[in-house]
Amino acid sequence: MRNVTRASIAALTLAVVGFSVSAHATDITASERAIRIAQESMIIDTHIDVPYRLINDWEDVSKATQRGDFDYERAVAGGLNAPFMAIYIPSSYEDNGAYTLANHLIDFMEALVYRAPEKFAIPHSVDDLFAHTEAGLMSLAMGMENGAPIEGSFEKLQHFFDRGVRYITLAHSEDNHISDSSYDIRGTWGGLSPFGKELVVEMNRIGMMVDVSHISDKAFYDVLEITKVPVIATHSSARRFTPGWQRNMNDDMIKALAENDGVIQVTFGSTFVTQQANQHRARIQRLTREINQRLGEGTEEAQAAVASMREENPYPFATLKDVLDHIDHIVELVGINHVGIGSDYDGVGDTLPVGLKDVRTFPNLIQGLLDRGYSEEDIDKILFANTVRAWRAVEAYAAANQ
């Protein structure tokens, strides 16, 4: 699928840089075969937080950058050619400027394409995605993380669709006017709001994919009762490895998603991947409270003790093996046709697993899959084909129901 010159350059870059990570608690090293697959296949990553990263710390990602997890050169080196750019709206923007912020972030993506039309394009359909890839362009698809900018208006939904947004994560870290959030204990609506239920119907009608990441379990099942097309979980992993944490999906939810012919795109942040990392922050907070109670908050003794405690309890990064375990579990549970990739690069800070630290490292993931016995056909399904299938189904329903 790649321009030969581009693929050759990227492969050479990989060979020079190297992707052995054996010194970091994993023995997976990308082979020439893994690098070839990365360069010749399409790789769709359904969630990368570049737009919001740029609004806080702008730099030109059409060139190599020193910060962040994504730029054009690193993406090419890793074989990534279809990243969904997350139009992320913090929950604090609900009824407080969400529509304006969303348009501003989309402007960023359009400006990036304007500055580097030989590198980037924005796809409005699956066909566009393939056409851009054949032309050697990186397709900057867009998904909206948090439906707050809809502001209760189908006209605004259509506006964002017309601007190129192709999925909406219904809520984020707090309940909103559409849905309850997995992070919010209030359970404002007991699932979807009345408007949220209408919104799912309208999203189906116009061809906007529904993203069930971040929403509560009850809201997830509400979506499945309503939707006429497959849904996606653009950056979620398996709750089996993080018991009790609603942000990931439990086995029954994954089975229900598969019955809907949907896809769960496994995400990489260590918090999502291992129980130890998931509980690390709470552990540090608890130990800090204990020290402050014993020695007096703000005292020199307490401050020194907290610093020492943090050194003794470094962040427990997950590894590539742990991410592969999530993929294996989902495949064993529901089959190869319902798993994809949603890294959350530029969205999870310094919590990325050893071996998957930025967009250069997709060959590591591919090598891990090869080592676990996945065929190249299976790997293509994980890298792009499953997500494409769900997207095409949404497009087909919309075309028949306009």
Short mmCIF file of N, CA, C and O in Angstrom, two decimals, residues 287-374:
data_model
loop_
_atom_site.label_atom_id
_atom_site.label_comp_id
_atom_site.label_asym_id
_atom_site.label_seq_id
_atom_site.Cartn_x
_atom_site.Cartn_y
_atom_site.Cartn_z
N LEU A 287 0.00 6.40 50.89
CA LEU A 287 1.26 6.46 51.63
C LEU A 287 1.61 7.90 52.01
O LEU A 287 2.12 8.15 53.11
N THR A 288 1.31 8.84 51.12
CA THR A 288 1.56 10.25 51.41
C THR A 288 0.71 10.72 52.59
O THR A 288 1.19 11.42 53.48
N ARG A 289 -0.57 10.34 52.59
CA ARG A 289 -1.45 10.71 53.71
C ARG A 289 -0.93 10.14 55.02
O ARG A 289 -0.93 10.83 56.05
N GLU A 290 -0.49 8.89 54.99
CA GLU A 290 0.02 8.26 56.21
C GLU A 290 1.25 9.00 56.74
O GLU A 290 1.39 9.20 57.95
N ILE A 291 2.14 9.38 55.84
CA ILE A 291 3.34 10.12 56.25
C ILE A 291 2.96 11.48 56.84
O ILE A 291 3.48 11.89 57.89
N ASN A 292 2.07 12.18 56.18
CA ASN A 292 1.66 13.50 56.66
C ASN A 292 0.97 13.43 58.01
O ASN A 292 1.16 14.30 58.88
N GLN A 293 0.18 12.40 58.22
CA GLN A 293 -0.48 12.23 59.51
C GLN A 293 0.51 11.93 60.61
O GLN A 293 0.36 12.39 61.75
N ARG A 294 1.56 11.18 60.25
CA ARG A 294 2.55 10.79 61.25
C ARG A 294 3.54 11.90 61.56
O ARG A 294 3.91 12.11 62.72
N LEU A 295 3.97 12.64 60.52
CA LEU A 295 5.04 13.61 60.69
C LEU A 295 4.58 15.06 60.59
O LEU A 295 5.38 15.97 60.87
N GLY A 296 3.34 15.27 60.18
CA GLY A 296 2.84 16.65 60.06
C GLY A 296 3.00 17.18 58.64
O GLY A 296 4.15 17.35 58.18
N GLU A 297 1.88 17.43 57.97
CA GLU A 297 1.93 17.88 56.58
C GLU A 297 2.69 19.19 56.46
O GLU A 297 2.47 20.13 57.24
N GLY A 298 3.60 19.25 55.49
CA GLY A 298 4.37 20.46 55.25
C GLY A 298 5.66 20.55 56.01
O GLY A 298 6.49 21.43 55.73
N THR A 299 5.90 19.67 56.98
CA THR A 299 7.16 19.71 57.73
C THR A 299 8.30 19.17 56.87
O THR A 299 8.07 18.42 55.92
N GLU A 300 9.51 19.56 57.22
CA GLU A 300 10.68 19.09 56.47
C GLU A 300 10.78 17.57 56.54
O GLU A 300 11.13 16.92 55.56
N GLU A 301 10.46 17.01 57.73
CA GLU A 301 10.55 15.56 57.89
C GLU A 301 9.55 14.85 56.98
O GLU A 301 9.89 13.85 56.34
N ALA A 302 8.34 15.39 56.91
CA ALA A 302 7.31 14.78 56.06
C ALA A 302 7.70 14.88 54.59
O ALA A 302 7.55 13.92 53.82
N GLN A 303 8.18 16.05 54.18
CA GLN A 303 8.55 16.24 52.78
C GLN A 303 9.67 15.29 52.37
O GLN A 303 9.65 14.71 51.29
N ALA A 304 10.65 15.12 53.26
CA ALA A 304 11.76 14.21 52.97
C ALA A 304 11.27 12.76 52.91
O ALA A 304 11.69 11.99 52.04
N ALA A 305 10.37 12.42 53.82
CA ALA A 305 9.85 11.06 53.84
C ALA A 305 9.01 10.76 52.60
O ALA A 305 9.08 9.66 52.04
N VAL A 306 8.22 11.74 52.15
CA VAL A 306 7.43 11.55 50.93
C VAL A 306 8.34 11.38 49.72
O VAL A 306 8.11 10.50 48.87
N ALA A 307 9.39 12.20 49.62
CA ALA A 307 10.34 12.08 48.51
C ALA A 307 11.00 10.71 48.50
O ALA A 307 11.14 10.08 47.44
N SER A 308 11.38 10.24 49.69
CA SER A 308 12.02 8.93 49.79
C SER A 308 11.04 7.82 49.41
O SER A 308 11.38 6.87 48.70
N MET A 309 9.79 7.97 49.84
CA MET A 309 8.76 6.97 49.52
C MET A 309 8.53 6.89 48.02
O MET A 309 8.38 5.80 47.46
N ARG A 310 8.50 8.04 47.35
CA ARG A 310 8.30 8.05 45.90
C ARG A 310 9.45 7.36 45.18
O ARG A 310 9.24 6.65 44.19
N GLU A 311 10.66 7.58 45.66
CA GLU A 311 11.82 6.91 45.05
C GLU A 311 11.74 5.40 45.23
O GLU A 311 12.15 4.64 44.35
N GLU A 312 11.20 4.97 46.35
CA GLU A 312 11.10 3.55 46.64
C GLU A 312 9.91 2.90 45.92
O GLU A 312 9.81 1.68 45.88
N ASN A 313 9.02 3.73 45.38
CA ASN A 313 7.84 3.23 44.68
C ASN A 313 7.73 3.86 43.29
O ASN A 313 6.80 4.62 43.01
N PRO A 314 8.68 3.58 42.40
CA PRO A 314 8.64 4.17 41.05
C PRO A 314 7.43 3.67 40.28
O PRO A 314 6.84 2.63 40.61
N TYR A 315 7.07 4.41 39.26
CA TYR A 315 5.90 4.03 38.47
C TYR A 315 6.14 2.66 37.83
O TYR A 315 7.17 2.44 37.18
N PRO A 316 5.21 1.75 37.99
CA PRO A 316 5.39 0.37 37.47
C PRO A 316 4.93 0.26 36.01
O PRO A 316 3.82 -0.19 35.72
N PHE A 317 5.77 0.65 35.10
CA PHE A 317 5.40 0.62 33.68
C PHE A 317 5.03 -0.80 33.24
O PHE A 317 5.70 -1.77 33.58
N ALA A 318 3.96 -0.89 32.48
CA ALA A 318 3.62 -2.14 31.83
C ALA A 318 4.64 -2.41 30.73
O ALA A 318 5.51 -1.58 30.44
N THR A 319 4.54 -3.57 30.12
CA THR A 319 5.42 -3.93 29.02
C THR A 319 4.60 -4.30 27.79
O THR A 319 3.38 -4.48 27.87
N LEU A 320 5.28 -4.43 26.69
CA LEU A 320 4.63 -4.89 25.46
C LEU A 320 3.92 -6.22 25.69
O LEU A 320 2.81 -6.44 25.21
N LYS A 321 4.53 -7.09 26.47
CA LYS A 321 3.91 -8.39 26.78
C LYS A 321 2.52 -8.20 27.39
O LYS A 321 1.57 -8.91 27.05
N ASP A 322 2.39 -7.23 28.29
CA ASP A 322 1.11 -7.00 28.95
C ASP A 322 0.04 -6.56 27.95
O ASP A 322 -1.12 -6.98 28.03
N VAL A 323 0.42 -5.70 27.00
CA VAL A 323 -0.52 -5.26 25.97
C VAL A 323 -0.94 -6.45 25.11
O VAL A 323 -2.13 -6.62 24.79
N LEU A 324 0.01 -7.29 24.75
CA LEU A 324 -0.29 -8.48 23.96
C LEU A 324 -1.23 -9.42 24.71
O LEU A 324 -2.09 -10.07 24.10
N ASP A 325 -1.10 -9.46 26.03
CA ASP A 325 -2.00 -10.31 26.83
C ASP A 325 -3.45 -9.85 26.69
O ASP A 325 -4.37 -10.68 26.65
N HIS A 326 -3.68 -8.53 26.61
CA HIS A 326 -5.03 -8.02 26.41
C HIS A 326 -5.57 -8.46 25.05
O HIS A 326 -6.73 -8.88 24.94
N ILE A 327 -4.75 -8.33 24.02
CA ILE A 327 -5.17 -8.74 22.68
C ILE A 327 -5.49 -10.24 22.67
O ILE A 327 -6.55 -10.67 22.17
N ASP A 328 -4.61 -11.05 23.25
CA ASP A 328 -4.85 -12.49 23.32
C ASP A 328 -6.17 -12.79 24.02
O ASP A 328 -6.96 -13.64 23.57
N HIS A 329 -6.42 -12.12 25.13
CA HIS A 329 -7.63 -12.39 25.90
C HIS A 329 -8.88 -12.10 25.08
O HIS A 329 -9.83 -12.89 25.07
N ILE A 330 -8.88 -10.97 24.39
CA ILE A 330 -10.05 -10.60 23.58
C ILE A 330 -10.24 -11.58 22.44
O ILE A 330 -11.37 -12.01 22.15
N VAL A 331 -9.14 -11.97 21.80
CA VAL A 331 -9.24 -12.94 20.69
C VAL A 331 -9.75 -14.28 21.19
O VAL A 331 -10.60 -14.92 20.55
N GLU A 332 -9.25 -14.74 22.33
CA GLU A 332 -9.72 -16.00 22.89
C GLU A 332 -11.19 -15.93 23.27
O GLU A 332 -11.93 -16.91 23.17
N LEU A 333 -11.64 -14.74 23.68
CA LEU A 333 -13.01 -14.55 24.15
C LEU A 333 -14.00 -14.47 23.00
O LEU A 333 -15.07 -15.11 23.03
N VAL A 334 -13.67 -13.68 21.96
CA VAL A 334 -14.67 -13.40 20.90
C VAL A 334 -14.13 -13.57 19.49
O VAL A 334 -14.85 -13.34 18.52
N GLY A 335 -12.86 -13.94 19.34
CA GLY A 335 -12.33 -14.15 18.00
C GLY A 335 -11.53 -12.97 17.49
O GLY A 335 -11.53 -11.87 18.07
N ILE A 336 -10.87 -13.17 16.38
CA ILE A 336 -9.92 -12.20 15.83
C ILE A 336 -10.59 -10.99 15.21
O ILE A 336 -9.96 -9.95 15.00
N ASN A 337 -11.90 -11.05 14.93
CA ASN A 337 -12.56 -10.00 14.15
C ASN A 337 -13.02 -8.79 14.95
O ASN A 337 -13.64 -7.88 14.38
N HIS A 338 -12.68 -8.73 16.24
CA HIS A 338 -13.26 -7.67 17.07
C HIS A 338 -12.23 -6.93 17.89
O HIS A 338 -12.56 -6.31 18.91
N VAL A 339 -10.98 -6.91 17.45
CA VAL A 339 -9.92 -6.22 18.17
C VAL A 339 -9.12 -5.34 17.22
O VAL A 339 -8.87 -5.72 16.07
N GLY A 340 -8.78 -4.15 17.69
CA GLY A 340 -7.96 -3.22 16.91
C GLY A 340 -6.98 -2.51 17.83
O GLY A 340 -6.66 -2.99 18.92
N ILE A 341 -6.51 -1.33 17.38
CA ILE A 341 -5.49 -0.58 18.11
C ILE A 341 -5.97 0.85 18.35
O ILE A 341 -6.40 1.54 17.41
N GLY A 342 -5.88 1.30 19.60
CA GLY A 342 -6.18 2.69 19.94
C GLY A 342 -5.22 3.15 21.01
O GLY A 342 -5.55 3.21 22.20
N SER A 343 -4.01 3.50 20.63
CA SER A 343 -2.88 3.65 21.56
C SER A 343 -3.10 4.67 22.67
O SER A 343 -2.65 4.49 23.80
N ASP A 344 -3.78 5.79 22.36
CA ASP A 344 -3.86 6.95 23.25
C ASP A 344 -2.51 7.65 23.37
O ASP A 344 -2.21 8.28 24.39
N TYR A 345 -1.67 7.56 22.33
CA TYR A 345 -0.44 8.35 22.31
C TYR A 345 -0.77 9.83 22.47
O TYR A 345 -1.79 10.32 21.97
N ASP A 346 0.09 10.52 23.16
CA ASP A 346 -0.06 11.95 23.49
C ASP A 346 -1.23 12.21 24.43
O ASP A 346 -1.55 13.37 24.70
N GLY A 347 -1.83 11.15 24.96
CA GLY A 347 -2.96 11.34 25.85
C GLY A 347 -2.78 10.79 27.25
O GLY A 347 -3.52 11.13 28.16
N VAL A 348 -1.78 9.92 27.44
CA VAL A 348 -1.63 9.26 28.75
C VAL A 348 -0.33 9.64 29.45
O VAL A 348 0.04 9.02 30.46
N GLY A 349 0.36 10.65 28.95
CA GLY A 349 1.57 11.12 29.62
C GLY A 349 2.64 10.03 29.68
O GLY A 349 2.71 9.15 28.82
N ASP A 350 3.44 10.10 30.74
CA ASP A 350 4.56 9.16 30.88
C ASP A 350 4.09 7.87 31.55
O ASP A 350 4.54 7.51 32.63
N THR A 351 3.14 7.18 30.90
CA THR A 351 2.66 5.90 31.42
C THR A 351 2.71 4.82 30.35
O THR A 351 2.17 3.73 30.55
N LEU A 352 3.33 5.10 29.21
CA LEU A 352 3.32 4.14 28.11
C LEU A 352 4.21 2.94 28.41
O LEU A 352 5.25 3.07 29.07
N PRO A 353 3.84 1.77 27.94
CA PRO A 353 4.59 0.55 28.26
C PRO A 353 5.98 0.53 27.65
O PRO A 353 6.23 1.13 26.59
N VAL A 354 6.85 -0.19 28.29
CA VAL A 354 8.17 -0.46 27.72
C VAL A 354 7.98 -1.21 26.41
O VAL A 354 7.24 -2.19 26.34
N GLY A 355 8.60 -0.68 25.35
CA GLY A 355 8.47 -1.30 24.03
C GLY A 355 7.44 -0.65 23.14
O GLY A 355 7.38 -0.94 21.95
N LEU A 356 6.62 0.25 23.72
CA LEU A 356 5.58 0.94 22.92
C LEU A 356 5.55 2.41 23.29
O LEU A 356 4.49 2.99 23.50
N LYS A 357 6.70 3.04 23.34
CA LYS A 357 6.80 4.39 23.90
C LYS A 357 6.37 5.49 22.94
O LYS A 357 6.09 6.61 23.38
N ASP A 358 6.35 5.26 21.63
CA ASP A 358 5.84 6.26 20.70
C ASP A 358 5.47 5.59 19.39
O ASP A 358 5.52 4.37 19.27
N VAL A 359 5.09 6.40 18.39
CA VAL A 359 4.54 5.84 17.16
C VAL A 359 5.57 5.10 16.31
O VAL A 359 5.20 4.45 15.33
N ARG A 360 6.84 5.17 16.67
CA ARG A 360 7.85 4.38 15.95
C ARG A 360 7.75 2.89 16.26
O ARG A 360 8.33 2.07 15.54
N THR A 361 7.06 2.54 17.33
CA THR A 361 7.21 1.19 17.88
C THR A 361 6.14 0.20 17.43
O THR A 361 6.05 -0.90 17.98
N PHE A 362 5.34 0.52 16.43
CA PHE A 362 4.36 -0.45 15.94
C PHE A 362 5.01 -1.75 15.45
O PHE A 362 4.42 -2.82 15.61
N PRO A 363 6.22 -1.72 14.86
CA PRO A 363 6.85 -2.99 14.51
C PRO A 363 7.07 -3.90 15.72
O PRO A 363 7.04 -5.13 15.58
N ASN A 364 7.29 -3.33 16.90
CA ASN A 364 7.41 -4.16 18.10
C ASN A 364 6.11 -4.91 18.36
O ASN A 364 6.12 -6.10 18.69
N LEU A 365 4.99 -4.20 18.25
CA LEU A 365 3.69 -4.83 18.46
C LEU A 365 3.49 -5.96 17.45
O LEU A 365 3.04 -7.06 17.80
N ILE A 366 3.81 -5.69 16.20
CA ILE A 366 3.66 -6.70 15.15
C ILE A 366 4.55 -7.90 15.43
O ILE A 366 4.12 -9.06 15.29
N GLN A 367 5.79 -7.65 15.86
CA GLN A 367 6.68 -8.76 16.18
C GLN A 367 6.11 -9.61 17.31
O GLN A 367 6.16 -10.85 17.27
N GLY A 368 5.56 -8.94 18.32
CA GLY A 368 4.96 -9.67 19.42
C GLY A 368 3.82 -10.56 18.96
O GLY A 368 3.66 -11.70 19.43
N LEU A 369 3.01 -10.05 18.03
CA LEU A 369 1.92 -10.85 17.49
C LEU A 369 2.44 -12.04 16.68
O LEU A 369 1.91 -13.15 16.78
N LEU A 370 3.46 -11.79 15.88
CA LEU A 370 4.07 -12.90 15.13
C LEU A 370 4.61 -13.96 16.08
O LEU A 370 4.40 -15.16 15.87
N ASP A 371 5.28 -13.53 17.12
CA ASP A 371 5.86 -14.47 18.07
C ASP A 371 4.79 -15.29 18.80
O ASP A 371 5.07 -16.41 19.25
N ARG A 372 3.58 -14.75 18.89
CA ARG A 372 2.50 -15.47 19.55
C ARG A 372 1.65 -16.28 18.57
O ARG A 372 0.60 -16.80 18.93
N GLY A 373 2.12 -16.36 17.32
CA GLY A 373 1.48 -17.25 16.37
C GLY A 373 0.40 -16.65 15.51
O GLY A 373 -0.30 -17.37 14.78
N TYR A 374 0.24 -15.33 15.54
CA TYR A 374 -0.75 -14.69 14.68
C TYR A 374 -0.25 -14.69 13.24
O TYR A 374 0.91 -14.40 12.98
#
